[in-house]
PDB file of C-alpha atoms in Angstrom:
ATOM      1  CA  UNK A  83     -19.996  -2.753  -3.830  1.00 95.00           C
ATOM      2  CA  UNK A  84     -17.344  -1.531  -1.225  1.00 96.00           C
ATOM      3  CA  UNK A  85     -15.457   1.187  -2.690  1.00 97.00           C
ATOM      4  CA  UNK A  86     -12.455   3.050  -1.219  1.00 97.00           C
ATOM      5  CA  UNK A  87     -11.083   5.899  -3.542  1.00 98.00           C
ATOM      6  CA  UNK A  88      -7.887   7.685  -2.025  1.00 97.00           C
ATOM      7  CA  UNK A  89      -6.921  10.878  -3.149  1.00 97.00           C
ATOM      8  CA  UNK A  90      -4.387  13.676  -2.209  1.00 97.00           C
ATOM      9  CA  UNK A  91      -1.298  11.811  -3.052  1.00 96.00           C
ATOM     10  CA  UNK A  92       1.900  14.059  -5.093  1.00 97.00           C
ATOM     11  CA  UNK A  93       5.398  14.995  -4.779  1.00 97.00           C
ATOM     12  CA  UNK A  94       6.384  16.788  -1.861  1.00 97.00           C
ATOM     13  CA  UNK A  95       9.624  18.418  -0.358  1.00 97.00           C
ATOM     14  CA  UNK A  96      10.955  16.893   3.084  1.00 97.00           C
ATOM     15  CA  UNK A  97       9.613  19.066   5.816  1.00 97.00           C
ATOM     16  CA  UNK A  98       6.630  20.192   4.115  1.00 97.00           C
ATOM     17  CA  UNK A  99       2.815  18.751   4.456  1.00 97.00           C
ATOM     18  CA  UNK A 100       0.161  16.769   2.884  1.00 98.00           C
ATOM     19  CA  UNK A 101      -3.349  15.790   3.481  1.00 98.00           C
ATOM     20  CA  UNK A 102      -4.701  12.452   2.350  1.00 98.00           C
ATOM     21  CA  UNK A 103      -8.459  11.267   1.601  1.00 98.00           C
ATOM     22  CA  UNK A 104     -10.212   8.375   1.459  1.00 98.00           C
ATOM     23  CA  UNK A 105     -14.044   8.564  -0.033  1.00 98.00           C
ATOM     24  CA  UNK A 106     -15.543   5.436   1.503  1.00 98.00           C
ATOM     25  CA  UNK A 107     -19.050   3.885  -0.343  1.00 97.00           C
ATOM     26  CA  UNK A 108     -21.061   0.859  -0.368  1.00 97.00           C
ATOM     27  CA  UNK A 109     -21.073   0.134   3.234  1.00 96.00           C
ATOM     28  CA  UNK A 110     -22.182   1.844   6.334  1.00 97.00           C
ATOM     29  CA  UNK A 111     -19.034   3.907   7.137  1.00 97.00           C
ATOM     30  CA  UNK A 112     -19.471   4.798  10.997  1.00 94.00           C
ATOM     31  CA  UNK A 113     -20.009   0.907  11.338  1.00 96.00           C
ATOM     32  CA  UNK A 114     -16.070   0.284  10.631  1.00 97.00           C
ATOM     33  CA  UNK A 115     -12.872   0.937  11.728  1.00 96.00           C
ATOM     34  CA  UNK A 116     -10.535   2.622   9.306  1.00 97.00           C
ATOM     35  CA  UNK A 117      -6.736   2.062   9.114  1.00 97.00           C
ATOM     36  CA  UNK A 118      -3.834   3.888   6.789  1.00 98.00           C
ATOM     37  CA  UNK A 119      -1.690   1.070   5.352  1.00 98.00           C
ATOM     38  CA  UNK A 120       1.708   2.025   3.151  1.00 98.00           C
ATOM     39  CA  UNK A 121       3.987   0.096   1.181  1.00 97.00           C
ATOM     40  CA  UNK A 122       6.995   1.005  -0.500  1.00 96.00           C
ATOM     41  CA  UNK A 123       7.114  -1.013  -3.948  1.00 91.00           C
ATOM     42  CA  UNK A 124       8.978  -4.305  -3.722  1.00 90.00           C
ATOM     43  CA  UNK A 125       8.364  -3.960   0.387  1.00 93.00           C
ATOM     44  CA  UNK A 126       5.728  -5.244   2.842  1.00 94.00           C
ATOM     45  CA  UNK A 127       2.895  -3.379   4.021  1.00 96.00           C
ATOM     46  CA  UNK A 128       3.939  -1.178   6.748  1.00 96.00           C
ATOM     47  CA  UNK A 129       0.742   0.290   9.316  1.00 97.00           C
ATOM     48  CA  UNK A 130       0.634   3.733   9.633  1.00 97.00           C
ATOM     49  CA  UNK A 131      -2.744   4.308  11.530  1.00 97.00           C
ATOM     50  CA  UNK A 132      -6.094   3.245  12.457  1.00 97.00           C
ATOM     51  CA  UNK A 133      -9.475   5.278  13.794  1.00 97.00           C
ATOM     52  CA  UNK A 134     -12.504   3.471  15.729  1.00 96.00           C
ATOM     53  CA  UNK A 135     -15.894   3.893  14.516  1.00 96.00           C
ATOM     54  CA  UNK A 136     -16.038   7.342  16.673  1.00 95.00           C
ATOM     55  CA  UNK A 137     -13.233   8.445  16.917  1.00 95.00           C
ATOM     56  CA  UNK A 138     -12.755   6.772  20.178  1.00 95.00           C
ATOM     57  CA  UNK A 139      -9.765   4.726  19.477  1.00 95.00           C
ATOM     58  CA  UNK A 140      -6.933   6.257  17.875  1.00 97.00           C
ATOM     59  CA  UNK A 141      -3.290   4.143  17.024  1.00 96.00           C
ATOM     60  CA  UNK A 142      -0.401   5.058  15.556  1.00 97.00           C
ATOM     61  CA  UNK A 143       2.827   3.452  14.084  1.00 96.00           C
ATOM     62  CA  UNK A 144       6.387   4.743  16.395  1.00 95.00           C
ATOM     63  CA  UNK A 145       7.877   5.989  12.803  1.00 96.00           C
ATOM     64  CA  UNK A 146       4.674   8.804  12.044  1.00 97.00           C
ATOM     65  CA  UNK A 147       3.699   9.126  15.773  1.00 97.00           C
ATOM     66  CA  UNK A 148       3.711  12.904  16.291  1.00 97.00           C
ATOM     67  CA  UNK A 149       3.806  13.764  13.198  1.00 98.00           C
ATOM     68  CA  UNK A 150       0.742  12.307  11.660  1.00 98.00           C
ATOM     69  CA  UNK A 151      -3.047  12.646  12.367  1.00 98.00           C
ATOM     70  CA  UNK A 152      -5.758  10.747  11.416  1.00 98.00           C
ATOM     71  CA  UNK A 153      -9.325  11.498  11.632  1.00 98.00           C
ATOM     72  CA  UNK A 154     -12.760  11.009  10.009  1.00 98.00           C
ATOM     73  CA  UNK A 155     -16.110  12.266   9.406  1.00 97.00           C
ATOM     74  CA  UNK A 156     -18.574   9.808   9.049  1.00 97.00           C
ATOM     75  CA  UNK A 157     -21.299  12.078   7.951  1.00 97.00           C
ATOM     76  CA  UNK A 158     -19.221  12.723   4.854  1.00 97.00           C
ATOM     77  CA  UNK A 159     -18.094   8.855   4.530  1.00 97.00           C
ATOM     78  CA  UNK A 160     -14.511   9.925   4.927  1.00 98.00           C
ATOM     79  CA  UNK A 161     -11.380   9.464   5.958  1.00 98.00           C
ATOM     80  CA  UNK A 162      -8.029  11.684   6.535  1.00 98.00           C
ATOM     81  CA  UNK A 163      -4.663  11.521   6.962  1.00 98.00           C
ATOM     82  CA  UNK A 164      -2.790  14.692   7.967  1.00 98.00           C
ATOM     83  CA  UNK A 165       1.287  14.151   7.594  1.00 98.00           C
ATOM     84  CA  UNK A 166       3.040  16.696   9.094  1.00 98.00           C
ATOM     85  CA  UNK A 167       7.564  17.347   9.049  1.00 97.00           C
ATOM     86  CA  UNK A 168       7.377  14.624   6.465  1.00 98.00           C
ATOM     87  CA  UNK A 169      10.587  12.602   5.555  1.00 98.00           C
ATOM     88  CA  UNK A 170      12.117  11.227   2.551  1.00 97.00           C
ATOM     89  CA  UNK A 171      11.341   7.268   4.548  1.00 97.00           C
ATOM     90  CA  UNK A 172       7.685   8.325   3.774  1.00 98.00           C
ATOM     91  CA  UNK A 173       7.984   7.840   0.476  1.00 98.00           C
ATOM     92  CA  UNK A 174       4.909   4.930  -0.262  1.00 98.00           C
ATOM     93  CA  UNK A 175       1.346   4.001  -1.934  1.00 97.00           C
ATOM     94  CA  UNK A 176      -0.834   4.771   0.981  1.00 98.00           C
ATOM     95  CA  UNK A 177      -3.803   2.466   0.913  1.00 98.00           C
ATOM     96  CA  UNK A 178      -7.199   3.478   3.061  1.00 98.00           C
ATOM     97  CA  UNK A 179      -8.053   0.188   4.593  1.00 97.00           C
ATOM     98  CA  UNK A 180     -11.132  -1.142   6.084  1.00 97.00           C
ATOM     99  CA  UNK A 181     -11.650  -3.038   9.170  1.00 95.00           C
ATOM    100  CA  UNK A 182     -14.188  -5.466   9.264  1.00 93.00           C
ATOM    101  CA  UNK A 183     -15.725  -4.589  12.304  1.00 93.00           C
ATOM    102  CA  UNK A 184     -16.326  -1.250  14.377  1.00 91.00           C
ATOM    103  CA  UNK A 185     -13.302  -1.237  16.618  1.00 92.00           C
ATOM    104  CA  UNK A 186      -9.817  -2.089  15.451  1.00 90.00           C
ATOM    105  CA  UNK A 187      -9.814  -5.978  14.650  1.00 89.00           C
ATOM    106  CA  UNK A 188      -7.151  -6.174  12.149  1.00 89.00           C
ATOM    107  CA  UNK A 189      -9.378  -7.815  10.085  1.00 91.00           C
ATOM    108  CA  UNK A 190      -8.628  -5.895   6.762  1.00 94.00           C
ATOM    109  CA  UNK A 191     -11.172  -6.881   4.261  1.00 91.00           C
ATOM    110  CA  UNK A 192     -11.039  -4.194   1.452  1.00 95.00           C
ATOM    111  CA  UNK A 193      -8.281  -2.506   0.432  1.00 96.00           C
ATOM    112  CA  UNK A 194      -8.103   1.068  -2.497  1.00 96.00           C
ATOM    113  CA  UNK A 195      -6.044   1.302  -4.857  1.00 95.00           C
ATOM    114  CA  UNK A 196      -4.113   3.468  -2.679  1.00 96.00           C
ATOM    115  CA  UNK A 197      -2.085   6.825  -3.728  1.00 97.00           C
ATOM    116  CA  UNK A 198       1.492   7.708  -4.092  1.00 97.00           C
ATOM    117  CA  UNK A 199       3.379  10.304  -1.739  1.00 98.00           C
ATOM    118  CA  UNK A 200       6.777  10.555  -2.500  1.00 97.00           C
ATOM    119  CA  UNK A 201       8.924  12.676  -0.276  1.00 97.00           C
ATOM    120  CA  UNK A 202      12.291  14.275  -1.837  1.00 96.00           C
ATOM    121  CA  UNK A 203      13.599  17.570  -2.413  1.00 94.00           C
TER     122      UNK A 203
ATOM    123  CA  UNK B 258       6.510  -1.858  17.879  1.00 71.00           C
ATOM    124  CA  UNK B 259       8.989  -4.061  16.023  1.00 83.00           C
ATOM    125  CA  UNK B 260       8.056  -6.148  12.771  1.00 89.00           C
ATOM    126  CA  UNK B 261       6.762  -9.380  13.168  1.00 94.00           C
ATOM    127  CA  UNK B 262      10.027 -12.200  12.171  1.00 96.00           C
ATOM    128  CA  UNK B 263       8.830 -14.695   9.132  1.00 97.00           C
ATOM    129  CA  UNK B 264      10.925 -16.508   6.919  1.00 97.00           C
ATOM    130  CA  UNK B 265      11.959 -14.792   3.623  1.00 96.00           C
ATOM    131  CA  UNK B 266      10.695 -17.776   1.418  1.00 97.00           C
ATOM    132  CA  UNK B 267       9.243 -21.037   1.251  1.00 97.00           C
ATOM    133  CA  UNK B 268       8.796 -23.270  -1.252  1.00 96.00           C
ATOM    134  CA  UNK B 269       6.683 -26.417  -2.217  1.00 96.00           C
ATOM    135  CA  UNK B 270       5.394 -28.412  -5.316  1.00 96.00           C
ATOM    136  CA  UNK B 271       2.102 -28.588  -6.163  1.00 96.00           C
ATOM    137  CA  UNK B 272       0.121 -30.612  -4.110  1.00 96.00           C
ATOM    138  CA  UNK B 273       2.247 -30.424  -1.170  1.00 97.00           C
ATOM    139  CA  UNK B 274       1.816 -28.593   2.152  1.00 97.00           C
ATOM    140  CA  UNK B 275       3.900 -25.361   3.536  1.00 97.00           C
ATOM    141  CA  UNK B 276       3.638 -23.681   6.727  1.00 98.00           C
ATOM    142  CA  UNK B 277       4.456 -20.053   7.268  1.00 98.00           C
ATOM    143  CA  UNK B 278       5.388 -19.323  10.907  1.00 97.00           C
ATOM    144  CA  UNK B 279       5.480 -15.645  12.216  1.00 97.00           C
ATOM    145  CA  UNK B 280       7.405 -14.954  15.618  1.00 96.00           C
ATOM    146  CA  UNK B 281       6.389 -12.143  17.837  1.00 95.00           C
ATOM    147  CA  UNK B 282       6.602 -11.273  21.229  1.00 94.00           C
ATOM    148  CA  UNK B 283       4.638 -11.449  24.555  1.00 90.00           C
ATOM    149  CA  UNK B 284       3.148  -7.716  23.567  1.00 92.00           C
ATOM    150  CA  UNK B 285       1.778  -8.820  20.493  1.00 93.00           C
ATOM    151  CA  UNK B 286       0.933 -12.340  18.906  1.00 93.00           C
ATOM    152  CA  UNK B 287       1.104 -13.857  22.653  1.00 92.00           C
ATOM    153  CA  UNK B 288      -1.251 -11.541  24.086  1.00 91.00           C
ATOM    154  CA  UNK B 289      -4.247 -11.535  21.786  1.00 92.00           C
ATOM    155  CA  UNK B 290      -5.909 -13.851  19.362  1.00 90.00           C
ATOM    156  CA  UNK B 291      -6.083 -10.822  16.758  1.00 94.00           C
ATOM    157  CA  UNK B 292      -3.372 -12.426  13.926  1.00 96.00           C
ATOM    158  CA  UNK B 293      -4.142 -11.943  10.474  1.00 97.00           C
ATOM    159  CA  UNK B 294      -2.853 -13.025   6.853  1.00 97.00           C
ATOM    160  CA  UNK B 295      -2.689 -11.363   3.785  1.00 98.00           C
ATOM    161  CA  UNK B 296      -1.928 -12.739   0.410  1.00 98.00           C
ATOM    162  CA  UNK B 297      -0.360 -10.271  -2.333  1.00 97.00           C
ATOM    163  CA  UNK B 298       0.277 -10.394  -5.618  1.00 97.00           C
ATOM    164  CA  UNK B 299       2.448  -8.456  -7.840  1.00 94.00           C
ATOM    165  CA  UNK B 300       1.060  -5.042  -8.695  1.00 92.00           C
ATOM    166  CA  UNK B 301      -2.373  -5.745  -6.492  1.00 94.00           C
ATOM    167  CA  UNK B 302      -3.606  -4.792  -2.691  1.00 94.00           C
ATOM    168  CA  UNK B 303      -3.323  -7.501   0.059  1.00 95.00           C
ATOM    169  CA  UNK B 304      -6.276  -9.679   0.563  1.00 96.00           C
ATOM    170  CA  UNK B 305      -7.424 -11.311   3.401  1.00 96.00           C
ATOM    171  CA  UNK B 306      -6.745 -15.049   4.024  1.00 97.00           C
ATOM    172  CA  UNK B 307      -7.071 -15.506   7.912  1.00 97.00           C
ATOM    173  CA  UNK B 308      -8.217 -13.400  10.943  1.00 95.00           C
ATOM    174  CA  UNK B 309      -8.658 -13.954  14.606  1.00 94.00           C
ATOM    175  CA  UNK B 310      -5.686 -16.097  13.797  1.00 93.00           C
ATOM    176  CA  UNK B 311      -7.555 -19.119  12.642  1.00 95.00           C
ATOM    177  CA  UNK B 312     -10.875 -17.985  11.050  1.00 96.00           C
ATOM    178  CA  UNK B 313     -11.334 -17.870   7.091  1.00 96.00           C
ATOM    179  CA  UNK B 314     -13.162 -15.101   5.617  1.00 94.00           C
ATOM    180  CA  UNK B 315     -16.368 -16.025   2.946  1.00 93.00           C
ATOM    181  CA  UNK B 316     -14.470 -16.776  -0.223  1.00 94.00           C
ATOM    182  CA  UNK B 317     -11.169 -18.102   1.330  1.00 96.00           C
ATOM    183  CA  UNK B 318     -10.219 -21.989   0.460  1.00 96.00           C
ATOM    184  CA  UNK B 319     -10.270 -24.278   2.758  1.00 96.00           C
ATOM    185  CA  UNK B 320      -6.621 -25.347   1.690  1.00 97.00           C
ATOM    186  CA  UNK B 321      -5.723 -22.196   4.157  1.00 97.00           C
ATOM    187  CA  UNK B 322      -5.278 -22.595   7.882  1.00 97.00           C
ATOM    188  CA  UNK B 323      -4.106 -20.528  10.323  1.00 96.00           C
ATOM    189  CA  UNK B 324      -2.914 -22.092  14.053  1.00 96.00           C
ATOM    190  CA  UNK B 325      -0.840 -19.922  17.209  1.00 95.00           C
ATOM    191  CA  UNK B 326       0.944 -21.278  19.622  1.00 94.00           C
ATOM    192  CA  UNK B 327       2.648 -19.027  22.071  1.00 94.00           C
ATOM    193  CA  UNK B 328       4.145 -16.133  20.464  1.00 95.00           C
ATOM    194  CA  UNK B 329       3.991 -17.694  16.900  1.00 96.00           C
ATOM    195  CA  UNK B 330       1.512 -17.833  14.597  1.00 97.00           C
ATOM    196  CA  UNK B 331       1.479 -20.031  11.472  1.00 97.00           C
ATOM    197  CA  UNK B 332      -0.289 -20.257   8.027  1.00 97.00           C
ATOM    198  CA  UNK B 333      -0.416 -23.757   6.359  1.00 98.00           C
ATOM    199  CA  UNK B 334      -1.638 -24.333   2.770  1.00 97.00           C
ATOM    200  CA  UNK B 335      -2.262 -27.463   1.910  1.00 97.00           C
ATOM    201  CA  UNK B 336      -2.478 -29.151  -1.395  1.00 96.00           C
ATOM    202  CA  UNK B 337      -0.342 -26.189  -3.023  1.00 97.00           C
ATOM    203  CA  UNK B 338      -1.460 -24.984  -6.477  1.00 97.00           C
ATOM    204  CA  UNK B 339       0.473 -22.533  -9.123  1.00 96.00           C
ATOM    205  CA  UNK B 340      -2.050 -19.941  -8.007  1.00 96.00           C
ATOM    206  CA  UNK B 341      -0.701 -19.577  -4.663  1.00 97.00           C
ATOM    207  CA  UNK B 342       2.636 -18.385  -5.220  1.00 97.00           C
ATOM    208  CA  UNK B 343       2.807 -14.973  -3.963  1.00 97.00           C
ATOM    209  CA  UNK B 344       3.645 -13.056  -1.182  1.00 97.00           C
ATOM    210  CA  UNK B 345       2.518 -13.215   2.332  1.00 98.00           C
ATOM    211  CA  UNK B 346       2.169 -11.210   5.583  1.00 98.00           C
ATOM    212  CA  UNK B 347       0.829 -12.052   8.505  1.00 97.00           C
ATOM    213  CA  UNK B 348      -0.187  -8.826  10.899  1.00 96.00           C
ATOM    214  CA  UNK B 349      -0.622  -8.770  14.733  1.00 96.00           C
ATOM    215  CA  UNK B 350      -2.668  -6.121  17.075  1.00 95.00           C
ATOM    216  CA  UNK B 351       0.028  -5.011  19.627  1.00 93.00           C
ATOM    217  CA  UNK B 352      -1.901  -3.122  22.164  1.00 90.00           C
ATOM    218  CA  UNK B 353      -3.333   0.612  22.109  1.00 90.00           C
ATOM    219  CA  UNK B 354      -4.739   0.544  19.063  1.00 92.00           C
ATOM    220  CA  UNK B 355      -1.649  -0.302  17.299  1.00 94.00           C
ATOM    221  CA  UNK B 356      -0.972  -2.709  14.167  1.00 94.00           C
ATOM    222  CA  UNK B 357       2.615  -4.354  13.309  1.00 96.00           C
ATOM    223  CA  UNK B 358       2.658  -6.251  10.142  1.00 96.00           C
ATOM    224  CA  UNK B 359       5.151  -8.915   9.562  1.00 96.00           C
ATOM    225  CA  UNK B 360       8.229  -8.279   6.952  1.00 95.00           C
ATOM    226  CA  UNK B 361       6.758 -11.024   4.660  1.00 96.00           C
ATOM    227  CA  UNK B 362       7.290 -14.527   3.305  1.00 97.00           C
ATOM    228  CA  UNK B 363       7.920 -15.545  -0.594  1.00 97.00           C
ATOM    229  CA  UNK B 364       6.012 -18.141  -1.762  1.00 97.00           C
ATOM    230  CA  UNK B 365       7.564 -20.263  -4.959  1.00 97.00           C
ATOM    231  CA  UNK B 366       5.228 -23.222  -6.369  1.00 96.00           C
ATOM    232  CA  UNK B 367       7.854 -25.207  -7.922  1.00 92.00           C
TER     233      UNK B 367
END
């Protein structure tokens, strides 16, 4: 059974950091892209990033670009979000997303529960 | 990157048909046959409905089809039941590794 557990979520003041993490089982990690999805409650989903099987192929969204970092270790089965100078219009649940196939496809088949970052002072 | 343009609601009775369109641009939905949809419910994750713009993932009724033409993209579900009122977003690869996500359409089975 896929499973995608993300962690690292809190309450943080505007400016300041956070790290995100994603423990991804049940499948063969390094065979998928990952991607950071966010929603505000009572919003639509809003993409924040996405990583290639390697590491290879790297996007990010024009509102975190330069500010956030993704990455991943596949020998851990993980996935990270670093969010750097963070603003109060971060505020979301931050889902870990899988893509169904090894480079980004868009094809977002499994979903976590996601965790909550909320941004104010 | 700007969001994908889709209607804020549609409605239908059971039985009937609706069609969801979702209006990009040249950079995204016009230049690649990577469009997906995502059903959501209140209080759960997005699932997936459609990919490559017309495919249906294992699982996925038949009553859901997804066409392009141009720079839209469109989700039909035919023979509507209660079940499939909820919200929906369609999502578009946009070049460079980058994702835009459409702002989402309301679905009310009458």
């Amino acid at each position: 059974e896929v499973q995608l557990v993300e962690s690292g979520g809190g309450l943080v003041q505007p400016g300041r950091s956070l790290r995100l993490f994603c423990a991804a089982s049940g499948f063969t990690f390094d065979d998928h892209a990952m991607h950071w999805v966010r929603q505000v409650p009572g919003k639509g989903p809003e993409w924040v990033s996405g990583i290639s099987w390697n590491s290879g192929s790297i996007g990010y969204a024009d509102s975190v670009k330069g500010r956030f970092t993704i990455s991943r270790d596949n020998a851990k089965n993980s996935l990270y979000l670093q969010m750097d100078s963070l603003r109060v219009e971060d505020t979301a649940l931050y889902y870990c997303v899988k893509d169904s196939r090894a480079v980004i496809t868009i094809q977002f088949n499994y979903w976590g529960q996601g965790t909550l970052v909320t941004v104010s002072s | 990157q700007s969001a994908l343009t889709q209607p804020a609601s549609v409605s239908g009775s059971p039985g009937q048909s609706i069609t969801i369109s979702c209006t990009g641009t040249s950079s995204d939905v016009g230049s690649y046959n990577l469009v997906s949809w995502y059903q959501q419910h209140p209080g759960k994750a997005p699932r997936l409905m459609i990919y490559e713009g017309t495919k249906r993932p294992s699982g996925v009724s038949n009553r859901f089809s997804g066409s392009k033409s141009g720079n839209t993209a469109s989700l039909t579900i035919s023979g509507l039941q209660a079940e499939d009122e909820a919200d929906y977003y369609c999502c578009s690869y946009a070049g460079s590794s980058t994702v835009v996500f459409g702002g989402g359409t309301k679905l009310t089975v009458l």
